[in-house]
Coordinates of C-alpha atoms and ligand atoms in Angstrom, one line a residue:
X3 CA 116.6 95.0 103.2
X4 CA 119.2 97.1 104.4
X5 CA 120.2 100.1 102.2
X6 CA 123.4 102.2 102.2
X7 CA 124.1 105.2 100.2
X8 CA 127.2 106.7 99.9
X9 CA 127.1 110.5 98.6
X10 CA 128.6 114.0 99.0
X11 CA 125.1 115.1 99.7
X12 CA 123.6 113.5 102.3
X13 CA 121.1 116.1 102.8
X14 CA 119.5 115.4 99.4
X15 CA 118.3 112.3 101.3
X16 CA 117.4 114.3 104.0
X17 CA 119.9 113.0 106.2
X18 CA 122.2 116.1 106.6
X19 CA 124.5 115.9 110.0
X20 CA 122.9 112.6 111.0
X21 CA 124.7 110.8 108.2
X22 CA 126.9 107.9 109.2
X23 CA 130.7 107.8 108.3
X24 CA 133.9 108.2 110.2
X25 CA 137.2 109.3 109.0
X26 CA 140.5 107.0 108.8
X27 CA 141.7 105.4 111.9
X28 CA 138.3 105.9 113.6
X29 CA 137.0 102.3 112.7
X30 CA 135.1 103.1 109.7
X31 CA 131.2 103.3 110.0
X32 CA 130.3 104.6 113.3
X33 CA 127.4 102.5 114.1
X34 CA 123.8 102.1 112.9
X35 CA 122.7 104.9 110.5
X36 CA 120.3 107.5 111.4
X37 CA 117.2 105.6 112.0
X38 CA 114.7 105.9 109.1
X39 CA 112.1 107.6 111.4
X40 CA 114.4 110.4 111.7
X41 CA 114.2 111.4 108.1
X42 CA 110.8 112.5 109.5
X43 CA 109.1 113.2 106.2
X44 CA 112.1 114.8 104.9
X45 CA 113.8 113.8 101.5
X46 CA 113.0 110.9 99.1
X47 CA 113.6 108.3 101.8
X48 CA 111.4 110.2 104.4
X49 CA 107.9 110.4 102.6
X50 CA 105.0 108.3 101.5
X51 CA 105.4 104.5 101.0
X52 CA 109.2 104.6 101.6
X53 CA 109.2 106.8 104.5
X54 CA 106.6 104.5 106.1
X55 CA 108.8 101.4 105.1
X56 CA 111.8 103.1 106.7
X57 CA 110.1 103.9 109.8
X58 CA 108.5 100.3 110.3
X59 CA 111.8 99.0 110.3
X60 CA 111.2 96.9 106.9
X61 CA 113.9 98.9 105.0
X62 CA 117.1 100.1 107.0
X63 CA 118.4 103.2 105.1
X64 CA 121.8 104.4 105.9
X65 CA 123.3 107.5 104.2
X66 CA 127.2 107.9 104.4
X67 CA 129.0 111.3 103.5
X68 CA 132.0 110.5 101.6
X69 CA 133.7 113.8 102.6
X70 CA 134.1 111.8 105.9
X71 CA 136.9 109.7 104.2
X72 CA 138.7 112.3 102.6
X73 CA 142.0 113.0 104.5
X74 CA 142.8 116.6 103.8
X75 CA 141.9 119.5 105.5
X76 CA 139.6 120.6 102.5
X77 CA 138.0 117.4 102.8
X78 CA 138.7 117.1 98.6
X79 CA 137.1 114.2 96.9
X80 CA 138.1 114.9 93.4
X81 CA 141.0 115.8 90.9
X82 CA 141.9 116.5 87.6
X83 CA 141.7 113.8 85.1
X84 CA 144.6 111.9 83.6
X85 CA 144.9 112.6 80.1
X86 CA 143.4 115.9 80.0
X87 CA 140.0 116.9 79.4
X88 CA 137.2 118.9 81.2
X89 CA 135.9 118.3 84.5
X90 CA 137.2 116.7 87.6
X91 CA 137.1 112.7 88.7
X92 CA 136.3 111.2 92.0
X93 CA 139.6 110.0 93.9
X94 CA 139.7 106.1 94.3
X95 CA 141.5 106.5 97.3
X96 CA 138.5 108.5 99.3
X97 CA 135.7 105.8 97.5
X98 CA 138.0 102.9 98.6
X99 CA 138.2 103.8 102.0
X100 CA 134.4 104.9 102.0
X101 CA 133.5 101.3 100.6
X102 CA 135.8 99.2 102.8
X103 CA 133.9 100.6 105.7
X104 CA 130.5 100.8 104.5
X105 CA 131.4 97.0 103.6
X106 CA 133.2 96.3 106.5
X107 CA 130.2 97.3 108.6
X108 CA 128.2 94.2 107.3
X109 CA 130.1 92.7 110.3
X110 CA 132.9 91.0 107.9
X111 CA 136.3 91.8 107.8
X112 CA 138.1 91.3 104.5
X113 CA 136.8 89.9 101.5
X114 CA 133.0 89.7 101.5
X115 CA 132.8 87.1 98.7
X116 CA 133.5 84.7 101.9
X117 CA 130.9 86.6 103.8
X118 CA 127.7 85.0 102.5
X119 CA 125.6 88.1 101.8
X120 CA 127.7 90.9 100.6
X121 CA 124.8 92.8 98.8
X122 CA 125.5 94.5 95.7
X123 CA 127.1 97.5 94.5
X124 CA 125.0 99.9 92.4
X125 CA 126.8 102.8 90.7
X126 CA 124.3 105.2 88.9
X127 CA 126.0 106.3 85.8
X128 CA 124.8 107.5 82.4
X129 CA 127.2 104.8 81.0
X130 CA 125.6 102.0 82.7
X131 CA 123.0 99.4 81.4
X132 CA 119.4 100.5 81.5
X133 CA 117.4 100.6 84.9
X134 CA 114.3 98.5 84.0
X135 CA 111.0 96.9 86.3
X136 CA 112.8 93.8 85.7
X137 CA 116.1 95.0 87.7
X138 CA 114.1 96.8 90.0
X139 CA 112.4 93.2 90.8
X140 CA 115.7 91.6 90.9
X141 CA 117.2 94.4 93.4
X142 CA 114.1 93.8 95.4
X143 CA 115.1 90.4 96.1
X144 CA 118.6 91.6 97.4
X145 CA 119.0 91.6 101.4
X146 CA 121.5 94.5 101.0
X147 CA 122.2 97.4 98.3
X148 CA 124.8 99.8 98.4
X149 CA 124.6 102.7 96.1
X150 CA 127.9 104.9 95.2
X151 CA 126.9 108.2 93.9
X152 CA 129.3 109.8 91.7
X153 CA 129.6 113.6 90.8
X154 CA 131.3 115.4 88.4
X155 CA 132.6 113.2 85.5
X156 CA 132.2 110.2 87.7
X157 CA 134.5 108.1 89.8
X158 CA 138.0 106.6 88.9
X159 CA 137.3 103.2 86.9
X160 CA 139.5 101.6 89.3
X161 CA 137.1 101.6 91.9
X162 CA 134.7 99.7 90.3
X163 CA 137.1 97.3 89.0
X164 CA 138.3 96.6 92.5
X165 CA 134.8 96.6 94.3
X166 CA 134.1 93.5 91.5
X167 CA 136.9 91.5 93.1
X168 CA 134.6 91.5 96.4
X169 CA 131.1 91.8 95.6
X170 CA 128.7 92.2 92.3
X171 CA 128.9 95.3 91.0
X172 CA 126.2 97.2 88.6
X173 CA 126.7 100.1 86.8
X174 CA 123.1 101.4 85.8
X175 CA 121.5 104.3 84.1
X176 CA 118.2 105.6 84.6
X177 CA 117.8 106.8 81.1
X178 CA 119.7 108.3 77.9
X179 CA 120.4 112.0 79.3
X180 CA 123.2 113.3 81.7
X181 CA 122.3 114.2 85.4
X182 CA 124.5 116.5 87.5
X183 CA 125.1 113.3 90.1
X184 CA 123.8 109.8 90.9
X185 CA 121.6 111.1 93.8
X186 CA 118.6 111.6 91.5
X187 CA 119.3 108.1 90.0
X188 CA 119.2 106.6 93.4
X189 CA 115.9 108.2 94.7
X190 CA 114.4 106.9 91.3
X191 CA 115.8 103.5 91.7
X192 CA 115.1 103.2 95.2
X193 CA 111.5 104.2 94.9
X194 CA 111.0 101.4 92.0
X195 CA 112.6 98.8 94.4
X196 CA 111.0 99.5 97.5
X197 CA 107.7 99.7 96.4
X198 CA 108.1 95.6 95.6
X199 CA 109.2 94.5 98.7
X200 CA 106.7 92.7 100.7
X201 CA 104.0 95.0 102.5
X202 CA 105.3 98.3 101.2
X203 CA 102.9 98.8 98.5
X204 CA 99.4 97.8 100.7
X205 CA 97.6 96.2 97.6
X206 CA 100.3 93.6 96.2
X207 CA 98.1 93.3 93.2
X208 CA 99.0 96.6 92.0
X209 CA 102.7 96.0 90.9
X210 CA 101.7 93.3 88.9
X211 CA 99.1 95.4 86.9
X212 CA 101.6 98.2 86.5
X213 CA 103.0 99.2 83.4
X214 CA 105.9 96.7 82.5
X215 CA 103.7 94.6 84.9
X216 CA 106.3 94.5 87.4
X217 CA 105.7 92.1 90.3
X218 CA 108.8 90.6 92.2
X219 CA 107.6 87.1 91.2
X220 CA 106.5 85.7 87.7
X221 CA 105.3 89.4 86.4
X222 CA 101.6 90.4 86.0
X223 CA 99.3 90.3 83.0
X224 CA 100.7 93.5 82.1
X225 CA 104.0 92.2 81.6
X226 CA 106.1 94.4 79.0
X227 CA 103.1 96.5 78.3
X228 CA 102.2 100.2 79.3
X229 CA 99.1 100.6 81.7
X230 CA 96.1 101.8 80.1
X231 CA 93.7 104.5 81.2
X232 CA 92.0 104.6 84.6
X233 CA 89.0 106.2 86.4
X234 CA 87.2 106.9 89.5
X235 CA 84.0 108.8 90.6
X236 CA 82.1 110.5 89.6
X237 CA 80.7 108.4 86.6
X238 CA 80.4 111.7 84.7
X239 CA 82.7 114.5 84.9
X240 CA 82.3 117.6 82.8
X241 CA 80.5 115.7 80.3
X242 CA 83.0 112.9 80.1
X243 CA 81.8 109.6 80.9
X244 CA 83.8 106.7 82.4
X245 CA 83.6 103.8 79.8
X246 CA 80.4 101.7 80.3
X247 CA 82.2 98.6 80.2
X248 CA 84.1 99.4 83.8
X249 CA 80.5 99.7 85.3
X250 CA 79.3 96.3 83.8
X251 CA 80.4 94.2 86.9
X252 CA 82.0 91.7 84.6
X253 CA 85.2 91.1 85.7
X254 CA 86.5 88.9 82.8
X255 CA 84.9 91.7 80.0
X256 CA 87.0 94.2 82.2
X257 CA 90.2 92.7 82.4
X258 CA 90.0 92.0 78.4
X259 CA 88.9 95.8 77.8
X260 CA 92.0 96.8 80.2
X261 CA 94.4 94.6 78.2
X262 CA 93.0 96.0 75.0
X263 CA 93.4 99.4 76.2
X264 CA 96.7 98.7 77.0
X265 CA 97.8 97.2 73.7
X266 CA 96.5 100.3 72.1
X267 CA 98.3 102.6 74.3
X268 CA 101.5 100.9 74.1
X269 CA 101.2 100.6 70.1
X270 CA 100.8 104.2 69.9
X271 CA 103.6 105.5 71.9
X272 CA 106.2 102.4 72.8
X273 CA 106.0 100.2 69.5
X274 CA 109.4 98.9 70.6
X275 CA 107.6 97.5 73.7
X276 CA 105.0 95.6 71.4
X277 CA 107.9 94.1 69.5
X278 CA 109.3 92.8 72.4
X279 CA 106.3 91.5 73.6
X280 CA 105.3 89.9 70.3
X281 CA 108.9 88.3 70.1
X282 CA 108.0 86.1 73.4
X283 CA 106.0 82.9 72.0
X284 CA 103.3 83.4 75.0
X285 CA 103.4 87.4 74.7
X286 CA 100.4 87.4 72.8
X287 CA 97.2 85.7 72.0
X288 CA 94.8 85.7 69.0
X289 CA 92.7 88.9 70.6
X290 CA 95.9 90.9 71.4
X291 CA 96.9 89.9 67.7
X292 CA 93.7 91.4 66.3
X293 CA 93.7 94.7 68.6
X294 CA 97.0 95.5 67.4
X295 CA 96.2 94.9 63.7
X296 CA 93.2 97.3 64.3
X297 CA 95.7 99.6 65.7
X298 CA 97.7 99.3 62.9
X299 CA 100.2 97.4 64.2
X300 CA 100.0 93.9 62.8
X301 CA 102.2 91.4 64.5
X302 CA 102.5 87.6 63.9
X303 CA 101.5 85.2 61.2
X304 CA 101.6 86.4 57.4
X305 CA 101.2 89.6 58.8
X306 CA 104.2 89.9 60.8
X307 CA 105.4 93.7 60.1
X308 CA 107.6 94.1 63.6
Ligands
LIG196 N1 124.2 110.1 86.5 C1 124.3 111.3 85.8 N2 123.4 110.6 84.8 C2 122.7 109.7 85.1 C3 121.8 109.1 84.4 N3 121.3 109.0 83.3 N4 121.5 107.8 85.0 C4 122.0 107.2 86.4 N5 123.1 108.0 86.9 C5 123.5 109.2 86.4

């Protein structure tokens, strides 16, 4: 997978002066991005599983400094909003030039719709659709993702409108709060996406057993639910014992216990998720309904409360 990130803070991603980009007239993106291993353990792209995947070449990260496409001496990227109001809006001409160059770097001039695999442009914004495990799994199947990090009051809306004529574009929010810019949101999304790529997680089964059951395929046993409690050695710690069922060696019983715990935790802290799973005809079995009823959350049949 190739990942391009356009930002005014390449340092945030550990790219610093190594960020790619070229000013107008110099032919757009100036060549391959800083090799991922050059992130050298720095920033969210350089550490942990993502850092290793980048170093192996499984993910080709390219970080671009938006200011390289600003034409004035101060490298201005923002201006006051039409219609008045507080804050500044990012300029369409600067973003347009940046996206033209980054998209053209796919090797196809002009309209990318004709190019086979234009990839997908993802614009983090609090006004976007909610990011989710399902979206992470969908993005993990793309061969190229381009992230456009806004700052201030956002990017002039014509940039997304124009980009939509050329490639799929998603405006995505990572939660109902306002960050100072899209960089942290991109780091969050990339962590969720990249761990789903083949070979990144090491143990492929763990993604399916996660909260939300987030595999790239059908989704795992925990689909739509939160993960329950986990334990490791020692068996007894500060007087607290590991639940004996986990020591039983009976995989069927253990799997059922884990699902029961998941259902209890989900009912306690995210009843909205239980309602969603319950609405799926294949979402809950008879034992699930029993556990939820015991947890004070009756679903299904004549007990349908949610
Ligand atoms: N930019 C600012 N706030 C954001 C949010 N909640 N999600 C995504 N991008 C953002």
